[in-house]
GROMACS .gro file of C-alpha atoms in nm:
model
  383
    1MET     CA    1   0.000   0.000   0.000
    2LEU     CA    2   0.288   0.233   0.085
    3LYS     CA    3   0.478   0.173  -0.240
    4PRO     CA    4   0.214   0.331  -0.470
    5ILE     CA    5   0.188   0.629  -0.234
    6ARG     CA    6   0.565   0.672  -0.235
    7ALA     CA    7   0.570   0.652  -0.614
    8VAL     CA    8   0.300   0.918  -0.645
    9MET     CA    9   0.475   1.149  -0.397
   10THR     CA   10   0.809   1.102  -0.572
   11ALA     CA   11   0.656   1.182  -0.910
   12ALA     CA   12   0.486   1.489  -0.767
   13LEU     CA   13   0.808   1.617  -0.613
   14LEU     CA   14   1.000   1.562  -0.938
   15THR     CA   15   0.728   1.748  -1.129
   16ILE     CA   16   0.749   2.043  -0.888
   17ALA     CA   17   1.129   2.044  -0.914
   18ALA     CA   18   1.112   2.036  -1.293
   19HIS     CA   19   0.872   2.332  -1.302
   20ALA     CA   20   1.091   2.525  -1.057
   21LEU     CA   21   1.400   2.461  -1.267
   22ALA     CA   22   1.218   2.548  -1.589
   23ALA     CA   23   1.133   2.887  -1.439
   24GLU     CA   24   1.506   2.960  -1.407
   25ILE     CA   25   1.595   2.868  -1.766
   26ARG     CA   26   1.684   3.147  -2.007
   27GLY     CA   27   1.446   3.180  -2.298
   28ASP     CA   28   1.732   3.219  -2.546
   29HIS     CA   29   1.939   2.922  -2.429
   30PRO     CA   30   2.118   2.728  -2.707
   31ASP     CA   31   2.029   2.366  -2.781
   32THR     CA   32   2.389   2.253  -2.763
   33TYR     CA   33   2.712   2.403  -2.644
   34VAL     CA   34   3.072   2.288  -2.685
   35VAL     CA   35   3.278   2.370  -2.378
   36GLN     CA   36   3.571   2.596  -2.471
   37LYS     CA   37   3.909   2.640  -2.308
   38GLY     CA   38   3.887   2.939  -2.078
   39ASP     CA   39   3.518   2.883  -2.000
   40THR     CA   40   3.398   2.885  -1.640
   41LEU     CA   41   3.098   2.714  -1.486
   42TRP     CA   42   2.955   3.061  -1.427
   43ASP     CA   43   2.981   3.145  -1.798
   44ILE     CA   44   2.833   2.814  -1.913
   45ALA     CA   45   2.546   2.821  -1.664
   46GLY     CA   46   2.476   3.179  -1.769
   47ARG     CA   47   2.402   3.052  -2.120
   48PHE     CA   48   2.125   2.828  -1.986
   49LEU     CA   49   2.007   2.978  -1.657
   50GLU     CA   50   1.892   3.312  -1.524
   51LYS     CA   51   2.093   3.232  -1.209
   52PRO     CA   52   2.437   3.084  -1.280
   53TRP     CA   53   2.485   2.973  -0.918
   54LEU     CA   54   2.216   2.707  -0.975
   55TRP     CA   55   2.430   2.523  -1.234
   56PRO     CA   56   2.458   2.198  -1.029
   57GLU     CA   57   2.082   2.147  -1.052
   58ILE     CA   58   2.102   2.110  -1.430
   59TRP     CA   59   2.385   1.860  -1.444
   60GLN     CA   60   2.295   1.668  -1.129
   61ALA     CA   61   1.940   1.625  -1.259
   62ASN     CA   62   2.074   1.443  -1.567
   63PRO     CA   63   2.232   1.106  -1.497
   64GLN     CA   64   2.389   1.093  -1.843
   65VAL     CA   65   2.662   1.327  -1.715
   66ALA     CA   66   2.886   1.096  -1.514
   67ASN     CA   67   3.044   1.364  -1.296
   68PRO     CA   68   2.882   1.710  -1.297
   69HIS     CA   69   3.183   1.852  -1.111
   70LEU     CA   70   3.418   1.765  -1.396
   71ILE     CA   71   3.331   1.928  -1.728
   72TYR     CA   72   3.616   1.957  -1.977
   73PRO     CA   73   3.684   2.167  -2.286
   74GLY     CA   74   3.545   1.979  -2.584
   75ASP     CA   75   3.247   1.835  -2.395
   76VAL     CA   76   2.923   1.880  -2.589
   77LEU     CA   77   2.629   1.976  -2.369
   78SER     CA   78   2.280   1.937  -2.511
   79LEU     CA   79   1.975   2.031  -2.305
   80ALA     CA   80   1.615   1.963  -2.406
   81TYR     CA   81   1.418   2.086  -2.111
   82LEU     CA   82   1.064   2.000  -2.213
   83ASP     CA   83   1.111   1.624  -2.209
   84ARG     CA   84   1.415   1.633  -1.977
   85VAL     CA   85   1.636   1.449  -2.226
   86THR     CA   86   2.002   1.531  -2.199
   87VAL     CA   87   2.294   1.417  -2.409
   88ALA     CA   88   2.653   1.485  -2.310
   89GLU     CA   89   2.936   1.393  -2.541
   90ALA     CA   90   3.273   1.367  -2.374
   91GLY     CA   91   3.557   1.568  -2.518
   92PRO     CA   92   3.929   1.497  -2.485
   93ARG     CA   93   4.074   1.485  -2.135
   94GLU     CA   94   4.405   1.648  -2.225
   95VAL     CA   95   4.348   1.967  -2.023
   96ALA     CA   96   4.212   2.053  -1.680
   97PRO     CA   97   3.834   2.070  -1.625
   98VAL     CA   98   3.665   2.408  -1.621
   99THR     CA   99   3.621   2.577  -1.286
  100GLY     CA  100   3.380   2.832  -1.139
  101VAL     CA  101   3.601   3.138  -1.177
  102PRO     CA  102   3.886   3.227  -1.414
  103LEU     CA  103   4.189   3.106  -1.218
  104SER     CA  104   4.419   3.341  -1.405
  105GLU     CA  105   4.238   3.634  -1.245
  106VAL     CA  106   4.233   3.511  -0.886
  107GLU     CA  107   4.555   3.309  -0.867
  108PRO     CA  108   4.767   3.610  -0.764
  109PHE     CA  109   4.534   3.660  -0.467
  110LEU     CA  110   4.529   3.287  -0.392
  111LYS     CA  111   4.908   3.292  -0.373
  112ASP     CA  112   4.963   3.631  -0.220
  113LEU     CA  113   4.700   3.689   0.052
  114ARG     CA  114   4.601   3.509   0.368
  115VAL     CA  115   4.435   3.604   0.696
  116VAL     CA  116   4.565   3.494   1.037
  117ASP     CA  117   4.458   3.557   1.396
  118GLU     CA  118   4.808   3.664   1.502
  119PHE     CA  119   5.152   3.710   1.353
  120GLU     CA  120   5.375   3.851   1.629
  121GLN     CA  121   5.507   3.502   1.708
  122LEU     CA  122   5.632   3.448   1.351
  123PRO     CA  123   6.005   3.474   1.263
  124TYR     CA  124   6.095   3.811   1.111
  125VAL     CA  125   6.358   3.983   0.900
  126VAL     CA  126   6.595   4.156   1.140
  127SER     CA  127   6.843   4.285   0.880
  128LEU     CA  128   6.933   4.269   0.510
  129GLU     CA  129   7.252   4.209   0.316
  130THR     CA  130   7.498   4.501   0.359
  131GLU     CA  131   7.227   4.668   0.570
  132ARG     CA  132   7.015   4.755   0.267
  133LEU     CA  133   6.677   4.917   0.309
  134ARG     CA  134   6.519   4.675   0.057
  135SER     CA  135   6.626   4.340  -0.090
  136THR     CA  136   6.501   4.126  -0.376
  137GLN     CA  137   6.586   3.815  -0.580
  138GLY     CA  138   6.944   3.694  -0.540
  139GLN     CA  139   7.004   3.891  -0.220
  140VAL     CA  140   7.020   3.777   0.142
  141ALA     CA  141   6.794   3.845   0.439
  142TYR     CA  142   6.881   3.765   0.801
  143ILE     CA  143   6.604   3.607   1.005
  144GLU     CA  144   6.543   3.622   1.381
  145GLY     CA  145   6.339   3.349   1.551
  146LEU     CA  146   6.390   3.069   1.296
  147GLU     CA  147   6.546   2.818   1.533
  148ASN     CA  148   6.656   2.476   1.407
  149ALA     CA  149   6.616   2.577   1.041
  150GLN     CA  150   6.808   2.353   0.802
  151PRO     CA  151   6.973   2.451   0.471
  152GLY     CA  152   6.736   2.386   0.180
  153GLN     CA  153   6.414   2.465   0.369
  154ARG     CA  154   6.194   2.718   0.189
  155TYR     CA  155   5.988   3.000   0.336
  156GLN     CA  156   5.754   3.271   0.220
  157VAL     CA  157   5.829   3.625   0.327
  158VAL     CA  158   5.499   3.795   0.414
  159ARG     CA  159   5.399   4.138   0.537
  160PRO     CA  160   5.101   4.228   0.761
  161THR     CA  161   4.913   4.498   0.571
  162GLN     CA  162   4.559   4.520   0.713
  163ARG     CA  163   4.383   4.461   1.043
  164TYR     CA  164   4.012   4.379   1.016
  165THR     CA  165   3.777   4.423   1.312
  166ARG     CA  166   3.405   4.406   1.382
  167LEU     CA  167   3.202   4.608   1.633
  168ASP     CA  168   2.871   4.438   1.722
  169ARG     CA  169   2.572   4.669   1.747
  170GLU     CA  170   2.245   4.527   1.877
  171ALA     CA  171   2.022   4.801   1.741
  172CYS     CA  172   2.100   4.760   1.373
  173CYS     CA  173   2.400   4.590   1.231
  174ASP     CA  174   2.772   4.538   1.272
  175ILE     CA  175   3.033   4.804   1.201
  176PHE     CA  176   3.357   4.698   1.035
  177HIS     CA  177   3.688   4.875   1.041
  178LYS     CA  178   4.010   4.830   0.844
  179ASP     CA  179   4.341   4.955   0.982
  180ASP     CA  180   4.654   5.001   0.772
  181LEU     CA  181   4.967   4.854   0.933
  182ASP     CA  182   5.323   4.983   0.931
  183PHE     CA  183   5.639   4.779   0.864
  184ARG     CA  184   5.621   4.621   1.211
  185GLY     CA  185   5.256   4.523   1.170
  186LYS     CA  186   5.148   4.801   1.407
  187ARG     CA  187   4.847   5.019   1.336
  188THR     CA  188   4.913   5.357   1.182
  189ILE     CA  189   4.737   5.662   1.327
  190ASP     CA  190   4.372   5.676   1.228
  191PHE     CA  191   4.257   6.029   1.310
  192GLU     CA  192   3.894   5.925   1.268
  193GLN     CA  193   3.929   5.692   1.568
  194TYR     CA  194   4.237   5.844   1.726
  195TRP     CA  195   4.098   5.923   2.071
  196THR     CA  196   3.901   5.603   2.119
  197ASN     CA  197   4.194   5.390   2.008
  198ALA     CA  198   4.428   5.586   2.231
  199VAL     CA  199   4.213   5.530   2.539
  200VAL     CA  200   4.088   5.177   2.469
  201SER     CA  201   4.305   5.006   2.209
  202ASP     CA  202   4.034   4.774   2.076
  203ASN     CA  203   3.731   4.981   2.178
  204GLY     CA  204   3.510   4.672   2.197
  205HIS     CA  205   3.604   4.547   1.852
  206GLU     CA  206   3.630   4.177   1.770
  207LEU     CA  207   3.947   4.100   1.578
  208LEU     CA  208   3.861   3.928   1.250
  209GLY     CA  209   4.222   3.884   1.148
  210TYR     CA  210   4.541   4.026   1.004
  211GLU     CA  211   4.592   4.019   0.630
  212LEU     CA  212   4.937   3.895   0.527
  213MET     CA  213   5.067   3.973   0.179
  214ARG     CA  214   5.339   3.759   0.022
  215GLN     CA  215   5.648   3.960  -0.068
  216ASN     CA  216   5.895   3.697  -0.179
  217THR     CA  217   6.019   3.343  -0.118
  218GLY     CA  218   6.358   3.224  -0.006
  219THR     CA  219   6.574   2.924   0.075
  220VAL     CA  220   6.769   2.878   0.397
  221THR     CA  221   7.141   2.867   0.322
  222ARG     CA  222   7.279   2.882   0.678
  223GLY     CA  223   7.120   2.821   1.015
  224GLU     CA  224   7.206   2.949   1.361
  225VAL     CA  225   7.550   2.795   1.387
  226GLY     CA  226   7.883   2.891   1.541
  227GLY     CA  227   7.731   3.143   1.778
  228ILE     CA  228   7.544   3.323   1.500
  229GLU     CA  229   7.196   3.415   1.629
  230VAL     CA  230   7.026   3.462   1.293
  231THR     CA  231   6.934   3.240   0.998
  232THR     CA  232   7.044   3.332   0.646
  233LEU     CA  233   6.773   3.328   0.379
  234LEU     CA  234   6.853   3.366   0.007
  235LEU     CA  235   6.564   3.535  -0.174
  236ASP     CA  236   6.485   3.346  -0.494
  237ASP     CA  237   6.167   3.505  -0.633
  238SER     CA  238   6.125   3.809  -0.856
  239GLY     CA  239   5.835   3.927  -0.642
  240ARG     CA  240   5.809   4.230  -0.417
  241GLU     CA  241   6.098   4.378  -0.225
  242VAL     CA  242   6.166   4.257   0.129
  243ARG     CA  243   6.232   4.490   0.419
  244VAL     CA  244   6.311   4.468   0.791
  245GLY     CA  245   6.005   4.359   0.989
  246ASP     CA  246   5.863   4.124   0.726
  247ARG     CA  247   5.757   3.785   0.863
  248LEU     CA  248   5.820   3.426   0.754
  249ILE     CA  249   5.590   3.128   0.709
  250PRO     CA  250   5.670   2.786   0.557
  251VAL     CA  251   5.601   2.740   0.185
  252GLU     CA  252   5.291   2.524   0.134
  253ALA     CA  253   5.279   2.276  -0.151
  254GLN     CA  254   4.921   2.364  -0.250
  255PRO     CA  255   4.763   2.620  -0.016
  256TYR     CA  256   4.440   2.674  -0.209
  257ASP     CA  257   4.167   2.503  -0.410
  258LEU     CA  258   4.194   2.480  -0.787
  259GLN     CA  259   3.823   2.417  -0.843
  260PHE     CA  260   3.534   2.642  -0.746
  261PHE     CA  261   3.169   2.545  -0.782
  262PRO     CA  262   2.919   2.833  -0.746
  263HIS     CA  263   2.636   2.777  -0.497
  264ALA     CA  264   2.408   2.975  -0.267
  265PRO     CA  265   2.508   3.025   0.101
  266ASN     CA  266   2.459   2.728   0.331
  267ARG     CA  267   2.281   2.934   0.595
  268GLN     CA  268   2.096   3.260   0.646
  269LEU     CA  269   2.312   3.536   0.796
  270ASP     CA  270   2.183   3.811   1.021
  271PHE     CA  271   2.137   4.149   0.857
  272GLY     CA  272   2.455   4.354   0.876
  273ARG     CA  273   2.688   4.064   0.952
  274ALA     CA  274   2.817   4.006   0.599
  275ARG     CA  275   2.969   4.320   0.447
  276ILE     CA  276   3.242   4.419   0.203
  277MET     CA  277   3.540   4.542   0.406
  278ALA     CA  278   3.796   4.620   0.135
  279VAL     CA  279   3.847   4.624  -0.243
  280ALA     CA  280   4.188   4.495  -0.352
  281ASP     CA  281   4.411   4.754  -0.518
  282MET     CA  282   4.133   5.013  -0.487
  283LEU     CA  283   4.033   5.269  -0.225
  284SER     CA  284   3.670   5.175  -0.175
  285THR     CA  285   3.504   5.097  -0.510
  286GLY     CA  286   3.532   4.808  -0.756
  287GLY     CA  287   3.355   4.630  -1.039
  288PRO     CA  288   3.350   4.300  -1.231
  289ARG     CA  289   3.664   4.089  -1.186
  290ASP     CA  290   3.780   4.291  -0.885
  291VAL     CA  291   3.860   4.109  -0.559
  292VAL     CA  292   3.694   4.209  -0.231
  293ALA     CA  293   3.749   4.109   0.132
  294ILE     CA  294   3.427   4.023   0.315
  295SER     CA  295   3.348   3.999   0.686
  296VAL     CA  296   3.236   3.634   0.705
  297GLY     CA  297   3.423   3.308   0.679
  298ALA     CA  298   3.420   2.939   0.764
  299ARG     CA  299   3.270   2.992   1.110
  300ASP     CA  300   2.969   3.154   0.939
  301GLY     CA  301   2.921   2.858   0.703
  302VAL     CA  302   3.091   3.029   0.408
  303ASP     CA  303   3.302   2.809   0.183
  304ASN     CA  304   3.470   2.841  -0.155
  305GLY     CA  305   3.211   2.891  -0.428
  306THR     CA  306   2.954   3.066  -0.206
  307VAL     CA  307   2.770   3.332  -0.409
  308PHE     CA  308   2.637   3.653  -0.255
  309SER     CA  309   2.450   3.948  -0.397
  310SER     CA  310   2.594   4.289  -0.307
  311TRP     CA  311   2.361   4.570  -0.198
  312GLN     CA  312   2.404   4.940  -0.127
  313VAL     CA  313   2.236   4.990   0.209
  314GLY     CA  314   1.952   5.240   0.200
  315ASN     CA  315   1.998   5.556   0.404
  316SER     CA  316   1.755   5.703   0.654
  317VAL     CA  317   1.652   6.048   0.532
  318VAL     CA  318   1.438   6.319   0.686
  319ASP     CA  319   1.087   6.350   0.546
  320ARG     CA  320   1.102   6.726   0.505
  321VAL     CA  321   0.758   6.744   0.347
  322GLU     CA  322   0.607   6.633   0.676
  323ASN     CA  323   0.872   6.760   0.914
  324GLY     CA  324   1.038   7.069   0.755
  325PRO     CA  325   1.178   7.331   0.760
  326TRP     CA  326   1.409   7.281   0.465
  327ASP     CA  327   1.705   7.470   0.612
  328ARG     CA  328   1.717   7.272   0.936
  329SER     CA  329   2.010   7.033   0.990
  330GLU     CA  330   1.927   6.662   0.965
  331ASP     CA  331   2.111   6.596   1.292
  332THR     CA  332   1.841   6.785   1.482
  333PHE     CA  333   1.558   6.556   1.368
  334GLY     CA  334   1.447   6.253   1.569
  335LYS     CA  335   1.412   5.898   1.437
  336ASN     CA  336   1.039   5.936   1.388
  337SER     CA  337   1.104   6.214   1.137
  338LYS     CA  338   1.306   5.988   0.907
  339VAL     CA  339   1.218   5.728   0.647
  340ARG     CA  340   1.433   5.430   0.550
  341LEU     CA  341   1.519   5.407   0.180
  342PRO     CA  342   1.536   5.060   0.022
  343ASP     CA  343   1.863   4.877  -0.040
  344GLU     CA  344   1.979   4.886  -0.402
  345PHE     CA  345   2.119   4.578  -0.579
  346ALA     CA  346   2.472   4.623  -0.717
  347GLY     CA  347   2.597   4.284  -0.837
  348HIS     CA  348   2.705   3.929  -0.753
  349LEU     CA  349   3.030   3.799  -0.612
  350MET     CA  350   3.169   3.451  -0.549
  351VAL     CA  351   3.401   3.344  -0.267
  352PHE     CA  352   3.725   3.182  -0.383
  353ARG     CA  353   3.932   3.169  -0.062
  354THR     CA  354   3.796   3.123   0.287
  355PHE     CA  355   3.950   3.175   0.629
  356ASP     CA  356   3.786   3.145   0.970
  357LYS     CA  357   3.638   3.496   0.995
  358VAL     CA  358   3.726   3.661   0.662
  359SER     CA  359   3.694   3.553   0.297
  360TYR     CA  360   3.801   3.683  -0.043
  361ALA     CA  361   3.553   3.697  -0.330
  362LEU     CA  362   3.557   3.785  -0.699
  363VAL     CA  363   3.297   4.026  -0.835
  364MET     CA  364   3.122   3.825  -1.108
  365ASP     CA  365   2.881   4.087  -1.243
  366ALA     CA  366   2.761   4.433  -1.148
  367ILE     CA  367   2.509   4.694  -1.260
  368ARG     CA  368   2.656   4.964  -1.036
  369PRO     CA  369   2.986   5.008  -0.846
  370ILE     CA  370   3.066   4.755  -0.574
  371GLN     CA  371   3.170   4.949  -0.263
  372VAL     CA  372   3.312   4.902   0.084
  373GLY     CA  373   3.020   4.875   0.326
  374HIS     CA  374   2.783   4.697   0.086
  375GLU     CA  375   2.553   4.445   0.251
  376LEU     CA  376   2.585   4.085   0.129
  377LYS     CA  377   2.265   3.883   0.089
  378HIS     CA  378   2.145   3.556  -0.058
  379PRO     CA  379   2.191   3.568  -0.439
  380ASP     CA  380   1.816   3.512  -0.483
  381ALA     CA  381   1.722   3.818  -0.275
  382PRO     CA  382   1.459   4.013  -0.475
  383TYR     CA  383   1.585   4.326  -0.648
   0.00000   0.00000   0.00000
């Protein structure tokens, strides 16, 4: 008796799922598509779907595709949605499968940036060859705190550049702050918060992490031997210049993922918790293919491939028609005299590297500038 009921319920659920998926399909989708070198899952899904982050639902719903996570250049994808018939012809497997984002655009950030809870305990550059101010490839740096290092061991030279913090506010949302750091990793003077930081160094802020930027790599040529209290490191990369105060971490064989699969967030985040804190290589504004640092990470359920929509938060403005006069300062009006403007959609971004409390994301598309302070929501949030 139960089997027929189960069969009917299963058929009903599949029908609902098919209708839901059909609603997301672009009206101008092609019948077939040959995967090209340089494609991304985002690009391919965008040819078939209104929402590229739903791409797994297409391939996972079609058993003819053996592994929906591995689609290679040369694969022929054919989608006939009305009768749910799908044909996938395998192409050659001579190159790597396509990924969610163009690796060429994010690899410098994958290699160069990381976020840590502390760095003061790390070994550091105490001096440079012939007491130079800067050193680069082929020159020597002297390291303090690298006990028991052996010749041939390799290290990255990194520099603390940013300090990210969060201030929790119960009434509305969280406030995020970014501090620039000097060569020692100490905060530079921020005149906007000078007095509060001078009196209470953290002022109630939660530390989200220190951003470390890779400067160079080097190989140990001489340890602490014969009464010498420093380790000698030969710089062997044509990267950035090294200076006194830079820190060292071991070179990792593969410190980041090579595949990214776009998907919606795993959980709902409280309003104001997920924000854009910085735009790489920019002051405060970015656009498509720019990298941003965001205020949530693994502890918030964010992982590589998570897609967010970015929103400009609506201001609260005085209703001067009801509460004039026009020449009165807004600061003198109470809350009941103000109206909240709606948030405005700006674009989508996808996380490509995740740390505990901070993540980096690539702006995938945008209809207006992506800015520091933008609220991050579910990608399906209504515009």
